[in-house]
Amino acid sequence: MKPDENALRGRVRQVIKETGLTNIEFADDIELDADKLSKSLTGVRRFTSYELALIAERGRTTVDWLLTGVAPEKIAVAARAQARSADSGLEEAVSRAREIAGVHEILKRVAPARDDRLPGLPATHLSGYAIEDGPRLADEALQFLQKYGGKTEDLRRDPATVIERAFGIDVLVEGFGDGFDGLACSTTTFRLIIVNSRTPWSRQRFTLFHEWGHILAGDGRQGGICVDGDVMGATDRVEEMRANSFAASALMPESDIREQAREPVTEASFAELVGYFRVSPDALAWRLKTLGVISPAERAALGAMSVQRAAVLGGWGAEYGNLTRNQGRARIPLTLAGRAAEAFLDGKIAARPLATLLRVDSSTLLEMHSAAGDTAADDERAVFVP
Amino acid sequence: MTLQLVVADACSIMNFAPIDRMPLLNVALRERGRWTQAVEGEIRRSANTLEFRKLSALLQGGWLGEPIELDSAEDLNVVEGIRMALGGVPSAPRQHLGEAESIRAIESRPELKGAIFLTDDGDATYLATRRGITVKDTRWLISDAYSMGDIGCPEAYEVLKMMTDAARPIKLPDSHIDICP
């Protein structure tokens, strides 16, 4: 990637022009020698790496854009979310999304994968009617998954890993402040879902599927972020209704319901189903009602069941205990973390990008790395690196 | 014998400013020191702050010579790649630029072949070492100054202690014997 020097000069001129300053004022503003700037602009001398950094910084662009003219894909918060970004959880999560995107950019630049292309997504024509589009999108996603060897059973057990592997969507689960359930964003080379681990496990699962629905529907394409403070809160917008309808349909597929639900649905069989689908009783009751399996009155009665009662009655108390005990556990995007770890071990990147992903200090990783090689194996003494 | 040059990173240079020992840096470098344009820029900006105002001695004294400029098409591309490998994001173009320029300069400039990269940054140390560059830190520089008789014992160790007390990011050895054996 060698820059065309004429084009580079042209882009620097463009940056200067956009500031509204003269060349001399611009040089003064970024503490460059005006004579050197003038010579570089006329091709008498070349720009240095430091000068390009100062110019890029002042022009709010990147050095790679100055060198190649290829604009970086930015992660931007949609206006509707910005209005609510004063909520600490939202702001933290958006900033975390940018960090993850930064690691992606770094790996793409210095340790590109053999094939950096994202897997294709099912092409879906959206009618604009959320209640129709959500289930159709879910059907197509499940068919797509099966076509590429994925199992709906795996999706039920470990949805984050299945979504990540089959759909090329990085999934991060971490603790954020109040007022944030999840977010989704994608560029042409990057897809990300973030879920707040400080919410109950059933809500985390619903949020994950809701955000997955956003990405499959193409909401927030080209770097726009769909941020959800409350996945159940914004039901007046088509894309949110569609994402919810998708989540319900993909979490509790109709074919699965027809197979598992024995009619008439009793309290005990309902409680078993809650454990099978790992959703809230309320979410399942609504789904059964939507599919005509139960009446509105049954929905109201069964939906009011507590999840603890469902676990006891349905015989999945131990599973409930595990889910609840582990609900605050963080999950990092596995594929991205694997690539970053490999690049670090190969010496292609320093520890910082991987540390950013793992949310640890880079010195911790460097110490672990150097300590691993310090102690020679000795069968006589129990010497190991703790 | 050819003089082994030392390309200094800003963080190592800055260790000497808050403890008012800039002349020691000059003595310890013994005219072997070099710096890149981004490092010089960082030092210039830092010298305007109260904590690092003593850096002005270096700017006035010219101890590190003319800053090395990296300007070939390949330099520009490689420096940006190294900067990102160090964790610098595209939207902050000066982040880790000094370390990236230093690594590139040692790798590409014939006059810097075999030069030492002086840095106390763990990430820069790791990446440069993996690229085959000899990396040393401030502890080495002080120890070297001791071995050359530029500083006595236990002063050498005390200087490092003062640096850590000033919250400079250096690893203080357990004992002065590690510095002045």
Coordinates of C-alpha atoms in Angstrom, one line a residue:
Chain A
M1 CA 0.0 0.0 0.0
K2 CA 2.3 2.8 -1.2
P3 CA 0.7 6.2 -1.3
D4 CA 0.4 8.2 -4.5
E5 CA 2.3 11.4 -3.5
N6 CA 0.2 13.7 -5.7
A7 CA -3.0 12.3 -4.2
L8 CA -1.6 12.5 -0.7
R9 CA -0.8 16.2 -1.2
G10 CA -4.3 16.7 -2.6
R11 CA -5.8 15.2 0.5
V12 CA -3.7 17.3 2.8
R13 CA -4.8 20.4 0.8
Q14 CA -8.4 19.2 1.3
V15 CA -7.9 19.0 5.1
I16 CA -6.4 22.5 5.2
K17 CA -9.2 23.9 3.1
E18 CA -11.8 22.4 5.3
T19 CA -10.3 24.1 8.4
G20 CA -10.8 27.5 6.6
L21 CA -7.2 28.5 7.5
T22 CA -4.4 29.6 5.2
N23 CA -1.4 27.3 4.8
I24 CA 0.6 29.5 7.2
E25 CA -2.1 29.6 9.8
F26 CA -2.6 25.9 9.5
A27 CA 1.1 25.2 10.0
D28 CA 1.1 27.5 13.0
D29 CA -2.0 25.9 14.4
I30 CA -0.4 22.4 14.4
E31 CA 3.1 23.7 15.3
L32 CA 4.6 22.8 11.9
D33 CA 7.3 24.7 10.1
A34 CA 5.4 26.7 7.5
D35 CA 8.3 26.5 5.1
K36 CA 8.4 22.8 5.4
L37 CA 4.6 22.5 4.9
S38 CA 4.8 24.7 1.8
K39 CA 7.6 22.6 0.3
S40 CA 5.7 19.4 1.0
L41 CA 2.6 20.8 -0.6
T42 CA 4.5 21.6 -3.7
G43 CA 6.4 18.4 -3.8
V44 CA 9.8 19.8 -3.1
R45 CA 10.0 17.7 0.0
R46 CA 8.0 14.8 1.4
F47 CA 5.6 14.7 4.3
T48 CA 7.0 12.9 7.4
S49 CA 5.1 10.4 9.5
Y50 CA 4.9 12.9 12.3
E51 CA 3.6 15.7 10.1
L52 CA 0.9 13.4 8.7
A53 CA -0.2 12.4 12.2
L54 CA -0.6 16.1 13.2
I55 CA -2.5 16.9 9.9
A56 CA -4.8 13.9 10.4
E57 CA -5.4 14.8 14.0
R58 CA -6.3 18.4 13.1
G59 CA -8.5 17.3 10.2
R60 CA -10.2 14.7 12.4
T61 CA -9.3 12.0 10.0
T62 CA -6.8 9.1 9.9
V63 CA -3.3 8.7 8.6
D64 CA -4.6 5.8 6.4
W65 CA -7.1 8.1 4.8
L66 CA -4.4 10.6 4.0
L67 CA -2.2 7.8 2.6
T68 CA -4.9 5.9 0.6
G69 CA -8.0 8.0 0.4
V70 CA -10.0 5.1 1.9
A71 CA -12.3 6.5 4.6
P72 CA -12.5 4.6 7.8
E73 CA -15.9 3.1 8.6
K74 CA -17.0 4.9 11.7
I75 CA -19.1 3.6 14.5
A76 CA -21.7 6.3 15.1
V77 CA -24.5 6.5 17.6
A78 CA -27.8 7.1 16.0
A79 CA -29.4 10.4 17.0
R80 CA -32.3 8.7 18.8
A81 CA -29.8 6.9 21.1
Q82 CA -27.7 10.0 21.6
A83 CA -30.6 11.7 23.3
R84 CA -30.5 9.0 26.0
S85 CA -26.7 8.6 26.1
A86 CA -26.5 10.5 29.4
D87 CA -27.5 7.2 31.0
S88 CA -24.2 5.9 32.3
G89 CA -24.7 2.3 31.0
L90 CA -25.4 3.5 27.5
E91 CA -22.4 5.7 27.3
E92 CA -20.1 3.0 28.7
A93 CA -21.4 0.5 26.2
V94 CA -21.0 2.7 23.2
S95 CA -17.5 3.5 24.2
R96 CA -16.8 -0.2 24.7
A97 CA -18.2 -0.9 21.2
R98 CA -15.7 1.6 19.8
E99 CA -12.9 -0.1 21.7
I100 CA -13.8 -3.4 20.2
A101 CA -14.1 -1.9 16.7
G102 CA -10.6 -0.4 17.3
V103 CA -9.1 -3.9 18.0
H104 CA -10.8 -5.1 14.8
E105 CA -9.2 -2.2 12.8
I106 CA -5.8 -3.0 14.3
L107 CA -6.0 -6.7 13.4
K108 CA -7.3 -5.9 9.9
R109 CA -4.3 -3.6 9.4
V110 CA -1.5 -5.6 10.9
A111 CA -2.6 -9.2 11.2
P112 CA -5.2 -9.8 8.5
A113 CA -7.0 -13.1 8.5
R114 CA -6.6 -15.3 5.4
D115 CA -10.1 -14.3 4.5
D116 CA -11.4 -11.2 6.2
R117 CA -14.8 -11.3 4.6
L118 CA -17.8 -11.7 6.8
P119 CA -20.1 -14.6 6.2
G120 CA -23.2 -13.6 4.2
L121 CA -26.4 -13.1 6.0
P122 CA -29.8 -14.5 4.9
A123 CA -31.3 -12.0 2.4
T124 CA -34.7 -11.1 3.6
H125 CA -37.2 -8.8 2.0
L126 CA -38.9 -6.7 4.7
S127 CA -42.5 -5.8 4.2
G128 CA -42.4 -3.1 6.9
Y129 CA -44.9 -4.9 9.1
A130 CA -42.9 -5.9 12.2
I131 CA -45.2 -8.7 13.2
E132 CA -44.8 -10.4 9.8
D133 CA -41.2 -9.5 9.3
G134 CA -39.9 -10.7 12.7
P135 CA -41.0 -14.3 12.4
R136 CA -40.0 -14.5 8.7
L137 CA -36.6 -13.2 9.6
A138 CA -36.4 -15.8 12.4
D139 CA -37.4 -18.7 10.1
E140 CA -34.8 -17.6 7.5
A141 CA -32.1 -17.3 10.2
L142 CA -32.9 -20.8 11.5
Q143 CA -32.9 -22.3 8.0
F144 CA -29.6 -20.5 7.2
L145 CA -28.2 -22.0 10.4
Q146 CA -29.3 -25.5 9.5
K147 CA -28.0 -25.1 5.9
Y148 CA -24.5 -24.4 7.3
G149 CA -24.6 -27.3 9.7
G150 CA -25.7 -25.4 12.8
K151 CA -28.2 -27.0 15.2
T152 CA -31.1 -25.2 16.8
E153 CA -30.4 -27.3 19.9
D154 CA -26.9 -25.6 20.1
L155 CA -28.6 -22.2 19.5
R156 CA -30.8 -22.9 22.5
R157 CA -27.9 -24.0 24.7
D158 CA -25.2 -21.5 23.7
P159 CA -26.7 -18.9 21.4
A160 CA -23.8 -16.4 21.6
T161 CA -21.3 -19.0 20.2
V162 CA -23.6 -20.1 17.5
I163 CA -24.4 -16.6 16.4
E164 CA -20.8 -15.7 16.4
R165 CA -19.6 -18.7 14.4
A166 CA -22.5 -19.0 11.9
F167 CA -23.2 -15.3 11.4
G168 CA -19.9 -13.7 11.9
I169 CA -21.2 -11.5 14.7
D170 CA -18.9 -10.8 17.7
V171 CA -20.8 -11.2 20.9
L172 CA -19.6 -9.4 24.1
V173 CA -21.4 -9.9 27.4
E174 CA -20.2 -7.6 30.1
G175 CA -21.4 -5.5 33.1
F176 CA -22.6 -2.0 32.3
G177 CA -24.5 0.6 34.4
D178 CA -28.2 1.0 34.5
G179 CA -30.3 1.9 31.5
F180 CA -28.6 -0.4 29.1
D181 CA -29.8 -3.8 27.8
G182 CA -27.8 -4.2 24.6
L183 CA -26.6 -2.8 21.4
A184 CA -25.9 -3.9 17.8
C185 CA -23.7 -2.4 15.2
S186 CA -22.1 -3.5 11.9
T187 CA -19.9 -2.2 9.2
T188 CA -18.9 -4.0 6.0
T189 CA -16.1 -5.8 7.9
F190 CA -17.4 -5.9 11.4
R191 CA -20.5 -7.0 13.3
L192 CA -20.9 -6.7 17.1
I193 CA -23.6 -7.4 19.7
I194 CA -23.1 -6.2 23.3
V195 CA -25.3 -7.5 26.1
N196 CA -25.4 -6.2 29.7
S197 CA -24.6 -9.0 32.1
R198 CA -26.1 -7.1 35.0
T199 CA -29.5 -8.1 33.9
P200 CA -31.2 -11.4 34.7
W201 CA -30.2 -14.3 32.4
S202 CA -33.6 -14.6 30.7
R203 CA -33.4 -10.9 29.8
Q204 CA -29.8 -11.3 28.6
R205 CA -31.0 -14.1 26.3
F206 CA -33.9 -12.1 24.9
T207 CA -31.6 -9.1 24.4
L208 CA -29.1 -11.1 22.5
F209 CA -31.7 -12.4 20.1
H210 CA -33.3 -8.9 19.9
E211 CA -29.9 -7.4 18.8
W212 CA -29.3 -10.4 16.5
G213 CA -32.6 -9.4 14.9
H214 CA -31.4 -5.8 14.4
I215 CA -28.3 -7.0 12.5
L216 CA -30.2 -9.5 10.3
A217 CA -32.7 -6.8 9.4
G218 CA -29.9 -4.4 8.5
D219 CA -30.8 -1.9 11.2
G220 CA -27.8 0.3 12.0
R221 CA -25.8 -0.7 9.0
Q222 CA -22.8 1.4 7.9
G223 CA -21.6 1.9 11.4
G224 CA -24.7 3.1 13.0
I225 CA -25.3 1.7 16.4
C226 CA -28.7 0.4 17.6
V227 CA -28.6 1.0 21.3
D228 CA -31.3 -0.5 23.5
G229 CA -31.7 1.0 27.0
D230 CA -34.8 -1.2 27.4
V231 CA -35.5 -3.8 24.8
M232 CA -39.1 -3.9 25.8
G233 CA -39.4 -0.1 26.1
A234 CA -39.5 1.3 22.6
T235 CA -42.3 -0.8 21.1
D236 CA -43.6 2.2 19.1
R237 CA -40.9 1.9 16.5
V238 CA -41.1 -0.7 13.7
E239 CA -37.5 -1.8 14.0
E240 CA -37.8 -2.4 17.7
M241 CA -41.1 -4.3 17.3
R242 CA -39.6 -6.3 14.6
A243 CA -36.5 -7.1 16.7
N244 CA -38.8 -8.2 19.6
S245 CA -40.9 -10.3 17.3
F246 CA -37.8 -11.9 15.8
A247 CA -36.4 -12.6 19.3
A248 CA -39.6 -14.3 20.4
S249 CA -39.7 -16.4 17.2
A250 CA -36.1 -17.4 17.2
L251 CA -35.9 -18.1 20.9
M252 CA -39.1 -20.2 20.8
P253 CA -39.5 -21.5 17.3
E254 CA -43.0 -22.4 16.3
S255 CA -42.0 -25.9 15.2
D256 CA -40.3 -26.5 18.5
I257 CA -43.4 -25.2 20.4
R258 CA -45.7 -27.4 18.5
E259 CA -43.5 -30.4 19.2
Q260 CA -42.9 -29.7 22.9
A261 CA -46.2 -28.2 24.0
R262 CA -48.7 -30.8 25.0
E263 CA -52.3 -29.4 24.9
P264 CA -54.0 -28.5 27.0
V265 CA -51.0 -26.6 28.5
T266 CA -51.0 -27.2 32.3
E267 CA -49.1 -25.3 34.9
A268 CA -46.6 -28.1 35.1
S269 CA -46.0 -28.5 31.4
F270 CA -45.8 -24.7 31.0
A271 CA -43.1 -24.7 33.8
E272 CA -41.2 -27.4 31.9
L273 CA -41.3 -25.4 28.7
V274 CA -39.9 -22.3 30.5
G275 CA -36.9 -24.4 31.4
Y276 CA -36.7 -25.9 27.9
F277 CA -36.6 -22.6 26.2
R278 CA -34.8 -20.8 29.0
V279 CA -37.0 -17.7 28.8
S280 CA -39.1 -15.8 31.3
P281 CA -42.6 -17.3 32.0
D282 CA -44.1 -14.0 30.7
A283 CA -42.2 -14.3 27.4
L284 CA -43.3 -17.9 26.9
A285 CA -46.9 -17.1 27.8
W286 CA -47.1 -14.3 25.2
R287 CA -45.5 -16.6 22.6
L288 CA -48.0 -19.4 23.3
K289 CA -50.9 -17.0 23.1
T290 CA -49.6 -15.5 19.8
L291 CA -49.5 -19.0 18.3
G292 CA -53.0 -19.7 19.6
V293 CA -51.8 -22.5 21.9
I294 CA -53.3 -20.8 25.0
S295 CA -56.1 -18.3 25.5
P296 CA -55.6 -14.7 26.7
A297 CA -56.8 -15.6 30.2
E298 CA -54.3 -18.5 30.3
R299 CA -51.6 -16.1 29.2
A300 CA -52.4 -13.8 32.0
A301 CA -52.4 -16.6 34.6
L302 CA -49.3 -18.5 33.4
G303 CA -47.4 -15.4 32.6
A304 CA -47.6 -14.3 36.2
M305 CA -45.8 -17.4 37.3
S306 CA -42.4 -16.6 38.9
V307 CA -39.3 -18.1 37.2
Q308 CA -38.4 -19.7 40.5
R309 CA -41.8 -21.5 40.7
A310 CA -41.4 -22.5 37.1
A311 CA -38.0 -24.1 37.9
V312 CA -39.3 -26.0 40.9
L313 CA -42.5 -27.1 39.2
G314 CA -40.8 -27.9 35.9
G315 CA -38.1 -29.9 37.5
W316 CA -35.2 -27.8 36.4
G317 CA -34.2 -26.3 39.7
A318 CA -30.5 -27.2 39.4
E319 CA -30.3 -25.7 35.9
Y320 CA -32.0 -22.5 37.3
G321 CA -29.4 -22.4 40.0
N322 CA -26.6 -22.6 37.5
L323 CA -28.1 -20.0 35.2
T324 CA -28.7 -17.6 38.0
R325 CA -25.3 -18.1 39.7
N326 CA -23.5 -17.5 36.4
Q327 CA -25.7 -14.7 34.9
G328 CA -23.2 -12.0 35.7
R329 CA -20.3 -13.8 34.0
A330 CA -18.6 -11.9 31.2
R331 CA -18.1 -13.3 27.7
I332 CA -15.6 -11.9 25.2
P333 CA -15.9 -12.3 21.5
L334 CA -14.2 -15.7 21.0
T335 CA -13.1 -15.4 17.4
L336 CA -11.8 -11.9 17.8
A337 CA -10.0 -12.8 21.0
G338 CA -8.5 -15.9 19.4
R339 CA -7.2 -13.8 16.5
A340 CA -5.8 -11.1 18.8
A341 CA -4.1 -13.8 21.0
E342 CA -2.5 -15.4 18.0
A343 CA -1.3 -12.1 16.6
F344 CA 0.2 -11.3 20.0
L345 CA 2.0 -14.6 20.3
D346 CA 3.3 -14.2 16.7
G347 CA 4.7 -10.8 17.7
K348 CA 2.6 -9.0 15.2
I349 CA 0.9 -6.9 17.8
A350 CA 1.8 -5.8 21.3
A351 CA -0.3 -6.8 24.3
R352 CA -2.4 -3.7 24.4
P353 CA -5.1 -4.7 21.7
L354 CA -5.6 -8.1 23.4
A355 CA -5.6 -6.4 26.8
T356 CA -8.3 -4.0 25.6
L357 CA -10.4 -6.9 24.6
L358 CA -9.9 -8.8 27.9
R359 CA -10.2 -5.6 30.0
V360 CA -6.9 -6.2 31.8
D361 CA -3.8 -4.2 32.0
S362 CA -1.3 -5.0 29.2
S363 CA 1.4 -5.4 31.8
T364 CA -0.5 -8.3 33.2
L365 CA -0.4 -10.1 29.8
L366 CA 3.3 -9.2 29.3
E367 CA 4.2 -10.5 32.7
M368 CA 2.4 -13.8 32.1
H369 CA 4.0 -14.1 28.7
S370 CA 7.5 -13.6 30.0
A371 CA 7.0 -15.7 33.2
A372 CA 5.9 -18.6 31.0
G373 CA 9.4 -18.9 29.6
D374 CA 11.4 -18.2 32.8
T375 CA 11.2 -21.5 34.6
A376 CA 12.7 -24.6 33.1
A377 CA 10.8 -27.8 33.8
D378 CA 12.2 -29.7 36.7
D379 CA 10.6 -33.0 37.7
E380 CA 12.4 -33.0 41.1
R381 CA 10.9 -29.8 42.4
A382 CA 7.4 -28.5 42.1
V383 CA 8.3 -25.3 40.3
F384 CA 5.5 -23.7 38.3
V385 CA 4.1 -20.4 37.4
P386 CA 0.9 -19.8 39.4
Chain B
M1 CA 34.9 0.2 17.4
T2 CA 31.6 1.6 16.1
L3 CA 29.5 3.5 18.6
Q4 CA 26.3 1.7 19.4
L5 CA 23.6 4.3 19.0
V6 CA 20.6 4.7 21.3
V7 CA 17.3 5.7 19.9
A8 CA 15.4 7.1 22.9
D9 CA 11.7 6.9 23.5
A10 CA 9.9 9.9 25.1
C11 CA 8.9 8.0 28.3
S12 CA 12.5 7.2 29.1
I13 CA 13.7 10.7 28.5
M14 CA 10.9 12.1 30.6
N15 CA 12.0 10.0 33.6
F16 CA 14.8 12.4 34.3
A17 CA 12.7 15.6 34.3
P18 CA 10.6 15.5 37.4
I19 CA 13.6 14.6 39.5
D20 CA 15.7 17.4 38.0
R21 CA 18.4 15.1 36.7
M22 CA 18.4 16.0 33.0
P23 CA 22.2 16.5 32.9
L24 CA 22.6 12.9 34.0
L25 CA 20.6 11.8 30.9
N26 CA 23.0 13.8 28.8
V27 CA 26.1 12.2 30.5
A28 CA 24.7 8.7 30.4
L29 CA 23.9 8.9 26.7
R30 CA 27.5 10.0 26.0
E31 CA 26.6 11.4 22.6
R32 CA 25.1 8.1 21.5
G33 CA 21.5 9.3 21.8
R34 CA 19.1 9.9 18.9
W35 CA 15.4 10.7 18.6
T36 CA 12.7 10.8 16.1
Q37 CA 10.5 13.7 15.1
A38 CA 7.5 12.4 17.1
V39 CA 9.5 11.9 20.2
E40 CA 10.9 15.4 19.9
G41 CA 7.4 16.7 19.4
E42 CA 6.2 14.9 22.5
I43 CA 9.1 16.3 24.6
R44 CA 8.5 19.8 23.3
R45 CA 4.8 19.6 24.3
S46 CA 5.7 18.1 27.7
A47 CA 8.3 20.7 28.4
N48 CA 5.5 23.3 28.6
T49 CA 4.0 21.5 31.6
L50 CA 5.1 22.3 35.2
E51 CA 6.1 18.7 35.9
F52 CA 8.3 18.2 32.9
R53 CA 9.6 21.8 32.5
K54 CA 13.2 20.6 33.0
L55 CA 13.0 18.9 29.6
S56 CA 13.8 22.3 28.1
A57 CA 17.4 21.6 28.9
L58 CA 17.4 18.8 26.3
L59 CA 15.6 21.0 23.7
Q60 CA 18.2 23.8 24.2
G61 CA 21.2 21.5 24.5
G62 CA 20.5 19.5 21.3
W63 CA 21.9 16.4 23.0
L64 CA 20.0 14.0 20.7
G65 CA 20.8 15.7 17.5
E66 CA 18.4 16.5 14.7
P67 CA 15.2 14.5 15.0
I68 CA 15.1 11.6 12.6
E69 CA 12.4 12.2 9.9
L70 CA 10.6 9.2 8.3
D71 CA 9.2 10.3 5.0
S72 CA 9.5 7.6 2.3
A73 CA 6.3 6.0 1.1
E74 CA 7.2 2.8 2.8
D75 CA 8.1 4.6 6.0
L76 CA 4.7 6.2 6.2
N77 CA 2.9 3.0 5.7
V78 CA 5.0 0.9 8.0
V79 CA 5.1 3.5 10.8
E80 CA 1.3 3.6 10.8
G81 CA 1.2 -0.2 10.9
I82 CA 3.6 -0.4 13.9
R83 CA 1.7 2.3 15.7
M84 CA -1.5 0.3 15.4
A85 CA 0.3 -2.9 16.4
L86 CA 1.2 -1.1 19.6
G87 CA -2.5 -0.4 20.2
G88 CA -2.8 3.0 18.6
V89 CA -6.2 3.5 17.1
P90 CA -6.7 5.3 13.8
S91 CA -8.7 8.1 15.3
A92 CA -5.8 9.1 17.6
P93 CA -2.9 9.5 15.1
R94 CA -0.2 10.5 17.7
Q95 CA -0.9 7.6 20.1
H96 CA 2.3 5.5 20.3
L97 CA 3.8 7.3 17.3
G98 CA 7.1 8.0 18.9
E99 CA 7.7 4.3 19.7
A100 CA 6.6 3.3 16.2
E101 CA 8.9 5.8 14.5
S102 CA 11.8 4.6 16.7
I103 CA 11.3 1.0 15.7
R104 CA 11.0 1.9 12.1
A105 CA 14.1 4.1 12.2
I106 CA 16.2 1.3 13.7
E107 CA 14.9 -1.2 11.2
S108 CA 15.4 1.0 8.1
R109 CA 18.2 3.5 8.6
P110 CA 21.6 2.1 7.7
E111 CA 23.3 4.4 10.3
L112 CA 21.1 3.0 13.0
K113 CA 21.7 -0.7 12.2
G114 CA 22.2 -2.5 15.5
A115 CA 21.1 0.5 17.5
I116 CA 19.6 0.1 21.0
F117 CA 16.0 1.2 21.5
L118 CA 15.7 2.9 24.9
T119 CA 12.2 2.6 26.3
D120 CA 10.4 1.8 29.5
D121 CA 7.1 0.9 27.7
G122 CA 6.4 -2.8 28.1
D123 CA 4.4 -3.1 24.9
A124 CA 7.0 -1.3 22.8
T125 CA 9.7 -3.5 24.4
Y126 CA 7.8 -6.6 23.5
L127 CA 7.0 -5.6 19.9
A128 CA 10.5 -4.3 19.2
T129 CA 12.2 -7.3 20.7
R130 CA 10.0 -9.6 18.6
R131 CA 11.1 -7.6 15.5
G132 CA 14.8 -8.4 16.4
I133 CA 15.7 -5.0 18.0
T134 CA 17.8 -4.7 21.1
V135 CA 15.8 -3.0 23.7
K136 CA 17.0 -1.5 27.0
D137 CA 15.4 0.6 29.7
T138 CA 16.3 3.4 32.1
R139 CA 17.7 0.9 34.6
W140 CA 20.2 -0.2 32.0
L141 CA 21.1 3.4 31.2
I142 CA 21.8 4.2 34.8
S143 CA 23.7 1.0 35.3
D144 CA 25.7 1.8 32.2
A145 CA 26.4 5.3 33.6
Y146 CA 27.6 3.6 36.8
S147 CA 29.9 1.3 35.0
M148 CA 31.4 4.2 33.1
G149 CA 32.0 6.1 36.3
D150 CA 29.5 8.8 35.5
I151 CA 27.6 8.1 38.7
G152 CA 28.5 6.5 42.0
C153 CA 26.9 3.9 44.3
P154 CA 24.3 4.1 46.0
E155 CA 23.4 7.3 44.0
A156 CA 22.6 5.2 40.9
Y157 CA 20.0 3.2 42.7
E158 CA 18.7 6.3 44.5
V159 CA 18.1 8.0 41.2
L160 CA 15.8 5.2 40.1
K161 CA 14.1 5.3 43.5
M162 CA 13.4 9.0 43.0
M163 CA 12.0 8.2 39.6
T164 CA 9.5 5.7 41.0
D165 CA 8.7 8.0 43.8
A166 CA 7.8 10.6 41.1
A167 CA 5.4 8.0 39.7
R168 CA 7.5 7.3 36.6
P169 CA 6.8 4.0 35.0
I170 CA 10.1 2.2 35.7
K171 CA 10.7 -1.1 37.4
L172 CA 12.8 -0.5 40.5
P173 CA 15.2 -3.4 41.1
D174 CA 15.1 -5.1 44.5
S175 CA 18.5 -4.0 45.5
H176 CA 21.2 -1.5 44.4
I177 CA 23.4 -4.5 43.6
D178 CA 21.4 -5.0 40.4
I179 CA 22.4 -1.5 39.3
C180 CA 25.8 -1.0 40.7
P181 CA 27.3 -4.5 41.1

